[in-house]
Amino acid sequence: MAQEGKIEASPELQEQIRAILAEEFEVDIEKIQPEAELIDTLSLDSLDMVDVVVLVEQKWGITLVAEDFQGLRTFSDFYNLIATKRANA
């Protein structure tokens, strides 16, 4: 169940995000699972996080700020962040 104020991402949105991240970071899409660790799976550093922000802004027209990433651990967290931001845009 979604936390209050958070929206759960649809399966379609999850698949879009998975495909974009797999292509951008050259990772097997099967490694991108809801409970997998986002940073570890994609081997992200701070510059890569900037790339993630730019990708999201270009694809969905939403703005992510540093505070959005606090407490963000898994792909599921990331999917739901994007869904919530889109709903509130």
XYZ file of C-alpha atoms in Angstrom:
89
model
C 0.000 0.000 0.000
C 1.243 3.514 -0.831
C 2.290 5.797 1.975
C 0.104 8.843 2.546
C 0.831 11.456 -0.095
C 2.600 8.952 -2.301
C 1.178 7.446 -5.444
C 2.040 3.942 -6.593
C 3.408 3.799 -10.119
C 1.373 1.897 -12.683
C 2.938 -1.200 -14.260
C 3.162 0.738 -17.541
C 5.113 3.581 -15.930
C 7.394 1.091 -14.175
C 8.199 -0.568 -17.508
C 8.919 2.789 -19.157
C 11.300 3.736 -16.366
C 12.999 0.318 -16.415
C 13.587 0.513 -20.168
C 14.988 4.042 -20.015
C 17.331 3.274 -17.115
C 18.506 -0.028 -18.619
C 19.369 1.680 -21.888
C 20.948 4.790 -20.378
C 23.096 2.925 -17.846
C 23.696 -0.187 -19.971
C 22.276 -2.578 -17.396
C 20.350 -5.789 -18.067
C 16.694 -4.831 -17.646
C 16.118 -8.011 -15.614
C 18.370 -6.583 -12.872
C 15.994 -3.644 -12.494
C 13.453 -5.139 -10.097
C 11.170 -3.199 -7.724
C 13.026 -4.149 -4.537
C 16.541 -3.927 -6.002
C 18.779 -1.137 -4.759
C 18.712 1.729 -7.270
C 22.224 3.085 -6.713
C 23.948 -0.298 -6.397
C 22.209 -1.902 -9.376
C 22.996 0.994 -11.707
C 26.404 1.731 -10.092
C 25.414 5.385 -9.772
C 27.719 8.128 -8.616
C 26.738 11.772 -8.072
C 27.219 12.667 -11.744
C 25.041 9.739 -12.785
C 22.336 11.014 -10.453
C 22.375 14.278 -12.407
C 21.811 12.203 -15.553
C 18.839 10.516 -13.887
C 17.337 13.913 -13.025
C 17.814 15.168 -16.596
C 16.280 11.991 -18.060
C 13.212 12.321 -15.861
C 12.821 16.017 -16.635
C 13.111 15.419 -20.379
C 10.788 12.407 -20.483
C 8.048 13.496 -18.102
C 8.532 17.244 -17.682
C 8.827 17.054 -13.902
C 11.498 18.545 -11.702
C 13.404 16.491 -9.151
C 15.410 18.141 -6.384
C 17.976 16.719 -3.981
C 15.389 16.346 -1.206
C 13.389 13.989 -3.437
C 16.198 11.451 -3.205
C 16.342 11.382 0.595
C 15.222 7.970 1.757
C 15.077 6.701 -1.821
C 16.523 3.200 -1.872
C 14.808 0.892 -4.294
C 13.506 1.067 -7.828
C 9.999 0.860 -6.355
C 10.724 4.016 -4.351
C 11.929 5.699 -7.545
C 8.905 4.584 -9.581
C 6.543 5.923 -6.932
C 8.468 9.200 -6.678
C 7.996 9.790 -10.397
C 4.310 8.809 -10.248
C 3.730 11.176 -7.329
C 5.559 14.057 -9.003
C 3.608 13.535 -12.231
C 0.299 13.525 -10.365
C 1.198 16.738 -8.555
C 2.598 18.542 -11.610
